[in-house]
mmCIF file of C-alpha atoms and ligand atoms in Angstrom:
data_model
loop_
_atom_site.group_PDB
_atom_site.id
_atom_site.type_symbol
_atom_site.label_atom_id
_atom_site.label_comp_id
_atom_site.label_asym_id
_atom_site.label_seq_id
_atom_site.Cartn_x
_atom_site.Cartn_y
_atom_site.Cartn_z
ATOM 1 C CA MET A 1 -68.950 -94.556 44.785
ATOM 2 C CA TRP A 2 -67.256 -93.613 41.418
ATOM 3 C CA VAL A 3 -65.917 -96.549 39.647
ATOM 4 C CA LYS A 4 -62.601 -95.645 38.088
ATOM 5 C CA MET A 5 -62.850 -96.307 34.266
ATOM 6 C CA LEU A 6 -59.077 -95.888 33.170
ATOM 7 C CA GLU A 7 -56.346 -98.153 33.100
ATOM 8 C CA ILE A 8 -53.051 -96.426 33.389
ATOM 9 C CA ASN A 9 -49.950 -98.299 32.178
ATOM 10 C CA ILE A 10 -46.565 -97.185 32.826
ATOM 11 C CA ILE A 11 -43.885 -97.488 30.292
ATOM 12 C CA ASP A 12 -40.179 -96.975 30.826
ATOM 13 C CA ALA A 13 -38.329 -94.467 28.684
ATOM 14 C CA PHE A 14 -34.602 -93.492 28.524
ATOM 15 C CA SER A 15 -32.958 -93.969 31.607
ATOM 16 C CA ASP A 16 -35.421 -92.674 34.176
ATOM 17 C CA ASN A 17 -38.518 -91.195 32.284
ATOM 18 C CA TYR A 18 -41.940 -92.429 32.517
ATOM 19 C CA ILE A 19 -44.345 -92.484 29.720
ATOM 20 C CA TYR A 20 -48.180 -93.025 30.611
ATOM 21 C CA LEU A 21 -50.393 -94.947 28.408
ATOM 22 C CA ILE A 22 -54.080 -94.336 29.425
ATOM 23 C CA ARG A 23 -56.776 -96.621 28.117
ATOM 24 C CA ASN A 24 -60.343 -96.078 28.592
ATOM 25 C CA GLU A 25 -61.797 -99.577 27.338
ATOM 26 C CA GLU A 26 -65.535 -98.591 27.485
ATOM 27 C CA LYS A 27 -65.086 -95.689 25.248
ATOM 28 C CA ASN A 28 -62.112 -97.332 23.294
ATOM 29 C CA ILE A 29 -59.851 -94.473 23.754
ATOM 30 C CA THR A 30 -56.163 -94.681 24.153
ATOM 31 C CA SER A 31 -53.950 -91.713 25.354
ATOM 32 C CA VAL A 32 -50.347 -91.087 25.955
ATOM 33 C CA VAL A 33 -48.781 -88.603 28.359
ATOM 34 C CA ASP A 34 -45.241 -87.243 27.504
ATOM 35 C CA PRO A 35 -43.900 -89.689 24.851
ATOM 36 C CA GLY A 36 -40.364 -88.882 25.065
ATOM 37 C CA GLU A 37 -39.744 -91.702 22.584
ATOM 38 C CA SER A 38 -42.051 -93.596 20.226
ATOM 39 C CA THR A 39 -40.504 -97.197 20.130
ATOM 40 C CA PRO A 40 -41.674 -98.322 23.761
ATOM 41 C CA VAL A 41 -45.130 -96.849 23.194
ATOM 42 C CA ILE A 42 -45.721 -98.425 19.594
ATOM 43 C CA LYS A 43 -44.476 -101.791 21.301
ATOM 44 C CA PHE A 44 -46.978 -101.408 23.988
ATOM 45 C CA LEU A 45 -49.926 -100.424 21.693
ATOM 46 C CA ASN A 46 -48.957 -103.477 19.482
ATOM 47 C CA THR A 47 -49.247 -105.959 22.261
ATOM 48 C CA ARG A 48 -52.866 -104.792 22.918
ATOM 49 C CA GLY A 49 -53.906 -103.847 19.408
ATOM 50 C CA TRP A 50 -54.955 -100.470 20.423
ATOM 51 C CA ASN A 51 -54.727 -97.350 18.255
ATOM 52 C CA LEU A 52 -53.355 -94.108 19.880
ATOM 53 C CA ASP A 53 -56.031 -91.472 19.958
ATOM 54 C CA GLU A 54 -54.431 -88.643 21.858
ATOM 55 C CA ILE A 55 -51.062 -87.402 22.740
ATOM 56 C CA ILE A 56 -50.683 -85.243 25.595
ATOM 57 C CA ASN A 57 -47.509 -83.156 26.607
ATOM 58 C CA THR A 58 -46.965 -81.172 29.887
ATOM 59 C CA HIS A 59 -44.114 -79.296 28.562
ATOM 60 C CA HIS A 60 -41.552 -78.801 25.648
ATOM 61 C CA HIS A 61 -38.599 -80.726 26.676
ATOM 62 C CA HIS A 62 -37.299 -83.377 24.484
ATOM 63 C CA ASP A 63 -37.445 -86.126 26.528
ATOM 64 C CA HIS A 64 -41.387 -85.425 26.945
ATOM 65 C CA ILE A 65 -42.141 -84.985 23.212
ATOM 66 C CA GLY A 66 -39.502 -86.569 21.456
ATOM 67 C CA GLY A 67 -41.880 -89.308 20.226
ATOM 68 C CA ASN A 68 -44.769 -87.049 19.036
ATOM 69 C CA THR A 69 -43.874 -86.802 15.382
ATOM 70 C CA GLU A 70 -43.644 -90.468 14.562
ATOM 71 C CA LEU A 71 -46.721 -91.390 16.699
ATOM 72 C CA LEU A 72 -48.685 -88.820 15.109
ATOM 73 C CA GLU A 73 -47.732 -90.026 11.715
ATOM 74 C CA ILE A 74 -48.462 -93.684 12.375
ATOM 75 C CA TYR A 75 -51.737 -93.159 14.383
ATOM 76 C CA LYS A 76 -53.068 -90.056 13.257
ATOM 77 C CA SER A 77 -53.515 -88.990 17.190
ATOM 78 C CA LYS A 78 -54.706 -85.757 18.128
ATOM 79 C CA LEU A 79 -51.867 -83.739 20.193
ATOM 80 C CA ILE A 80 -52.860 -81.882 23.208
ATOM 81 C CA ALA A 81 -50.168 -79.449 24.458
ATOM 82 C CA PRO A 82 -50.020 -76.261 26.401
ATOM 83 C CA ILE A 83 -50.854 -73.103 24.519
ATOM 84 C CA TYR A 84 -47.546 -71.399 25.871
ATOM 85 C CA ASP A 85 -45.396 -73.964 23.923
ATOM 86 C CA LYS A 86 -47.104 -73.440 20.790
ATOM 87 C CA THR A 87 -43.741 -72.019 19.246
ATOM 88 C CA ARG A 88 -41.885 -74.989 20.712
ATOM 89 C CA ILE A 89 -44.123 -78.147 20.249
ATOM 90 C CA SER A 90 -44.955 -78.614 16.327
ATOM 91 C CA ASN A 91 -48.375 -79.871 15.225
ATOM 92 C CA ILE A 92 -50.343 -79.010 18.337
ATOM 93 C CA ASP A 93 -54.380 -79.808 17.395
ATOM 94 C CA ILE A 94 -55.825 -78.710 20.752
ATOM 95 C CA SER A 95 -53.789 -76.073 22.777
ATOM 96 C CA VAL A 96 -54.722 -75.901 26.291
ATOM 97 C CA SER A 97 -54.319 -73.160 29.021
ATOM 98 C CA ASP A 98 -54.906 -72.659 32.789
ATOM 99 C CA ASN A 99 -58.287 -74.038 33.986
ATOM 100 C CA ASP A 100 -59.391 -75.346 30.867
ATOM 101 C CA ILE A 101 -61.538 -78.432 31.197
ATOM 102 C CA ILE A 102 -61.052 -80.821 28.449
ATOM 103 C CA ASN A 103 -61.603 -84.473 27.644
ATOM 104 C CA ILE A 104 -58.619 -86.800 27.851
ATOM 105 C CA ALA A 105 -59.216 -90.520 27.147
ATOM 106 C CA GLY A 106 -62.839 -89.821 27.452
ATOM 107 C CA THR A 107 -62.495 -88.191 31.075
ATOM 108 C CA LYS A 108 -63.037 -84.764 32.300
ATOM 109 C CA THR A 109 -59.607 -83.229 32.811
ATOM 110 C CA ARG A 110 -58.632 -80.009 34.243
ATOM 111 C CA VAL A 111 -55.365 -77.946 33.028
ATOM 112 C CA ILE A 112 -53.175 -76.506 35.466
ATOM 113 C CA HIS A 113 -50.633 -74.107 34.478
ATOM 114 C CA THR A 114 -47.397 -74.763 36.596
ATOM 115 C CA PRO A 115 -44.796 -72.470 35.520
ATOM 116 C CA GLY A 116 -41.170 -72.911 37.061
ATOM 117 C CA HIS A 117 -39.568 -75.970 35.435
ATOM 118 C CA THR A 118 -40.584 -74.345 31.968
ATOM 119 C CA LEU A 119 -42.707 -71.090 31.550
ATOM 120 C CA GLY A 120 -45.396 -73.271 29.727
ATOM 121 C CA HIS A 121 -45.516 -76.014 31.838
ATOM 122 C CA VAL A 122 -49.130 -77.687 32.653
ATOM 123 C CA CYS A 123 -50.419 -80.327 34.692
ATOM 124 C CA PHE A 124 -53.509 -82.537 33.822
ATOM 125 C CA TYR A 125 -55.710 -83.371 36.901
ATOM 126 C CA MET A 126 -58.662 -85.862 36.371
ATOM 127 C CA GLU A 127 -60.992 -85.418 39.294
ATOM 128 C CA ASN A 128 -63.136 -88.444 38.607
ATOM 129 C CA GLU A 129 -60.186 -90.722 38.439
ATOM 130 C CA ASN A 130 -58.382 -89.046 41.247
ATOM 131 C CA CYS A 131 -55.064 -88.758 39.484
ATOM 132 C CA LEU A 132 -52.773 -86.012 38.495
ATOM 133 C CA PHE A 133 -50.055 -86.008 35.537
ATOM 134 C CA SER A 134 -47.570 -83.783 37.007
ATOM 135 C CA GLY A 135 -44.834 -83.848 34.435
ATOM 136 C CA ASP A 136 -41.500 -82.335 35.719
ATOM 137 C CA THR A 137 -43.278 -79.869 38.394
ATOM 138 C CA LEU A 138 -44.076 -82.352 41.141
ATOM 139 C CA PHE A 139 -41.891 -85.408 41.653
ATOM 140 C CA PHE A 140 -42.240 -88.050 44.427
ATOM 141 C CA LEU A 141 -40.302 -86.391 47.362
ATOM 142 C CA GLY A 142 -39.011 -83.701 45.107
ATOM 143 C CA CYS A 143 -39.743 -80.886 42.452
ATOM 144 C CA GLY A 144 -38.426 -79.986 39.116
ATOM 145 C CA ARG A 145 -35.381 -77.906 38.549
ATOM 146 C CA VAL A 146 -36.434 -74.247 38.082
ATOM 147 C CA PHE A 147 -35.094 -73.655 34.514
ATOM 148 C CA GLU A 148 -37.229 -71.042 32.932
ATOM 149 C CA GLY A 149 -39.529 -69.567 35.579
ATOM 150 C CA THR A 150 -38.689 -67.899 38.878
ATOM 151 C CA MET A 151 -38.490 -69.563 42.236
ATOM 152 C CA GLU A 152 -41.485 -67.566 43.100
ATOM 153 C CA GLN A 153 -43.391 -69.097 40.146
ATOM 154 C CA MET A 154 -42.425 -72.697 40.919
ATOM 155 C CA TRP A 155 -43.446 -72.473 44.658
ATOM 156 C CA SER A 156 -46.844 -70.995 43.605
ATOM 157 C CA SER A 157 -46.996 -73.753 40.929
ATOM 158 C CA LEU A 158 -46.467 -76.261 43.837
ATOM 159 C CA MET A 159 -49.054 -74.702 46.119
ATOM 160 C CA LYS A 160 -51.668 -75.065 43.399
ATOM 161 C CA LEU A 161 -50.913 -78.790 43.318
ATOM 162 C CA ARG A 162 -50.784 -79.186 46.960
ATOM 163 C CA SER A 163 -54.179 -77.834 47.164
ATOM 164 C CA LEU A 164 -55.776 -80.760 45.267
ATOM 165 C CA PRO A 165 -57.499 -83.628 47.481
ATOM 166 C CA ASN A 166 -55.163 -85.985 49.611
ATOM 167 C CA GLU A 167 -56.391 -88.888 47.781
ATOM 168 C CA THR A 168 -54.925 -87.768 44.490
ATOM 169 C CA LEU A 169 -52.525 -90.208 42.949
ATOM 170 C CA VAL A 170 -49.660 -88.495 41.157
ATOM 171 C CA TYR A 171 -47.840 -89.920 37.921
ATOM 172 C CA CYS A 172 -44.850 -87.759 37.510
ATOM 173 C CA GLY A 173 -42.247 -87.428 34.529
ATOM 174 C CA HIS A 174 -39.206 -89.277 35.882
ATOM 175 C CA GLU A 175 -38.168 -91.838 38.416
ATOM 176 C CA TYR A 176 -36.125 -89.674 40.729
ATOM 177 C CA THR A 177 -37.348 -90.956 43.933
ATOM 178 C CA SER A 178 -34.467 -92.626 45.401
ATOM 179 C CA SER A 179 -32.102 -89.601 44.962
ATOM 180 C CA ASN A 180 -35.011 -87.197 46.179
ATOM 181 C CA ALA A 181 -35.567 -89.637 49.000
ATOM 182 C CA LYS A 182 -31.771 -88.895 50.088
ATOM 183 C CA PHE A 183 -31.966 -85.273 50.089
ATOM 184 C CA ALA A 184 -35.547 -85.340 52.021
ATOM 185 C CA LYS A 185 -33.906 -87.290 54.780
ATOM 186 C CA HIS A 186 -30.851 -85.092 54.860
ATOM 187 C CA ILE A 187 -33.086 -82.193 55.357
ATOM 188 C CA ASP A 188 -35.609 -83.838 57.661
ATOM 189 C CA PRO A 189 -33.933 -86.644 59.379
ATOM 190 C CA ASP A 190 -36.587 -87.340 62.159
ATOM 191 C CA ASN A 191 -39.632 -87.446 60.075
ATOM 192 C CA GLN A 192 -40.842 -90.784 60.876
ATOM 193 C CA PHE A 193 -43.647 -90.630 57.983
ATOM 194 C CA LEU A 194 -40.681 -89.909 55.621
ATOM 195 C CA GLU A 195 -38.708 -93.061 57.157
ATOM 196 C CA GLU A 196 -41.725 -95.274 56.413
ATOM 197 C CA ALA A 197 -42.062 -94.089 52.863
ATOM 198 C CA ILE A 198 -38.420 -94.565 52.290
ATOM 199 C CA ILE A 199 -38.672 -98.486 53.161
ATOM 200 C CA GLU A 200 -41.497 -98.722 50.952
ATOM 201 C CA ILE A 201 -39.709 -96.962 48.085
ATOM 202 C CA ASN A 202 -36.294 -99.184 48.648
ATOM 203 C CA ASN A 203 -38.499 -102.151 48.563
ATOM 204 C CA LYS A 204 -39.911 -101.307 45.191
ATOM 205 C CA ARG A 205 -36.762 -100.199 43.677
ATOM 206 C CA ARG A 206 -34.944 -103.390 44.876
ATOM 207 C CA GLY A 207 -37.759 -105.368 43.045
ATOM 208 C CA GLY A 208 -37.216 -103.305 39.828
ATOM 209 C CA LEU A 209 -40.667 -101.616 40.388
ATOM 210 C CA PRO A 210 -41.683 -97.936 39.745
ATOM 211 C CA THR A 211 -42.434 -95.915 43.182
ATOM 212 C CA ILE A 212 -45.024 -94.096 40.868
ATOM 213 C CA PRO A 213 -47.889 -93.203 41.609
ATOM 214 C CA PHE A 214 -47.636 -91.759 44.923
ATOM 215 C CA GLU A 215 -50.339 -90.297 47.248
ATOM 216 C CA LEU A 216 -50.603 -86.310 47.268
ATOM 217 C CA GLY A 217 -51.888 -86.363 51.021
ATOM 218 C CA LYS A 218 -48.720 -88.220 52.424
ATOM 219 C CA GLU A 219 -46.574 -86.019 50.107
ATOM 220 C CA LYS A 220 -47.852 -82.954 51.967
ATOM 221 C CA ILE A 221 -46.132 -84.124 55.022
ATOM 222 C CA ILE A 222 -42.858 -85.649 53.635
ATOM 223 C CA ASN A 223 -41.985 -83.733 50.448
ATOM 224 C CA PRO A 224 -39.736 -80.825 51.694
ATOM 225 C CA PHE A 225 -40.514 -79.027 48.651
ATOM 226 C CA LEU A 226 -44.250 -78.594 49.689
ATOM 227 C CA ARG A 227 -43.321 -77.574 53.211
ATOM 228 C CA ALA A 228 -41.723 -74.180 52.668
ATOM 229 C CA ASP A 229 -44.575 -72.541 54.560
ATOM 230 C CA ASP A 230 -44.973 -75.325 57.302
ATOM 231 C CA GLN A 231 -43.795 -73.533 60.589
ATOM 232 C CA ASN A 232 -42.487 -76.705 62.358
ATOM 233 C CA PHE A 233 -40.512 -77.596 59.462
ATOM 234 C CA ILE A 234 -39.040 -74.284 58.996
ATOM 235 C CA ASP A 235 -38.281 -73.899 62.639
ATOM 236 C CA ASN A 236 -36.703 -77.235 62.966
ATOM 237 C CA PHE A 237 -34.413 -76.749 60.169
ATOM 238 C CA SER A 238 -33.595 -73.015 60.613
ATOM 239 C CA LEU A 239 -34.777 -72.496 57.184
ATOM 240 C CA LYS A 240 -36.375 -69.148 58.365
ATOM 241 C CA THR A 241 -36.412 -66.519 55.623
ATOM 242 C CA SER A 242 -38.502 -63.554 54.840
ATOM 243 C CA ASN A 243 -41.388 -65.569 53.129
ATOM 244 C CA SER A 244 -42.128 -68.941 51.923
ATOM 245 C CA SER A 245 -40.943 -68.575 48.367
ATOM 246 C CA GLU A 246 -37.633 -67.261 49.961
ATOM 247 C CA THR A 247 -37.666 -70.568 51.928
ATOM 248 C CA PHE A 248 -38.420 -72.713 48.772
ATOM 249 C CA ARG A 249 -35.615 -71.038 46.796
ATOM 250 C CA THR A 250 -33.164 -72.133 49.964
ATOM 251 C CA LEU A 251 -34.423 -75.543 49.567
ATOM 252 C CA ARG A 252 -34.254 -75.722 45.942
ATOM 253 C CA LEU A 253 -30.651 -74.359 45.742
ATOM 254 C CA LYS A 254 -29.329 -76.733 48.581
ATOM 255 C CA LYS A 255 -30.985 -79.614 46.418
ATOM 256 C CA ASP A 256 -29.232 -78.487 43.419
ATOM 257 C CA ASN A 257 -25.926 -78.714 45.128
ATOM 258 C CA PHE A 258 -26.522 -81.746 46.991
HETATM 259 ZN ZN1 ZN B 1 -38.521 -81.094 31.817
HETATM 260 FE FE1 FE B 2 -38.176 -84.147 31.888
#
């Protein structure tokens, strides 16, 4: 059995962002994913006495890169970011594109280009650690708003993520779970697996705990945005359209106006 090497620390930022601080103790490497602000990251690093070796960005939005400059200055980290955002993210050291295999925190990581929320958005998948950093593409029970890409692009990006193994643990960019759960339940009121997930989610939120990470396998049966080609789901909720990306569009627009 593969023993996981990484410790993934969840840091709160702004009102509902998550920053992930990844620690590889054996190799003495520390990496941060999407530092929207620097202060909470610096604080955390200070309590552990770690340097910051790598900064990883999923996309160019300020709430994901706002801490880059200050962190780069203090720690002389390497900045890893999507090549597609090279004019929108400054100081990139290693620009990555779809299917690149790179080392993050000393661990083999695959870059998955997931256009939709933004055109350049990428996710980072660590097969040996069973984890995915999904930025603003896939959320627990939801998905990102489609700002720059087309609905079709977002749907095919989500299908790429859906094809990863069920045991994958997903670390997404925001704590949007409770409001996503309300919409999911509205769309799919009789889904018993969803019902069970919501009980767990509510318990965590009441205790002030993050609902992250979440399991991709479960998500495939409870996240409406991963089910636009699921015949039972479509039939039950009269979402029938000419194709699955149209169904996805219908769902996404319903959620935008929910
Ligand atoms: Zn974003
Ligand atoms: Fe965001």
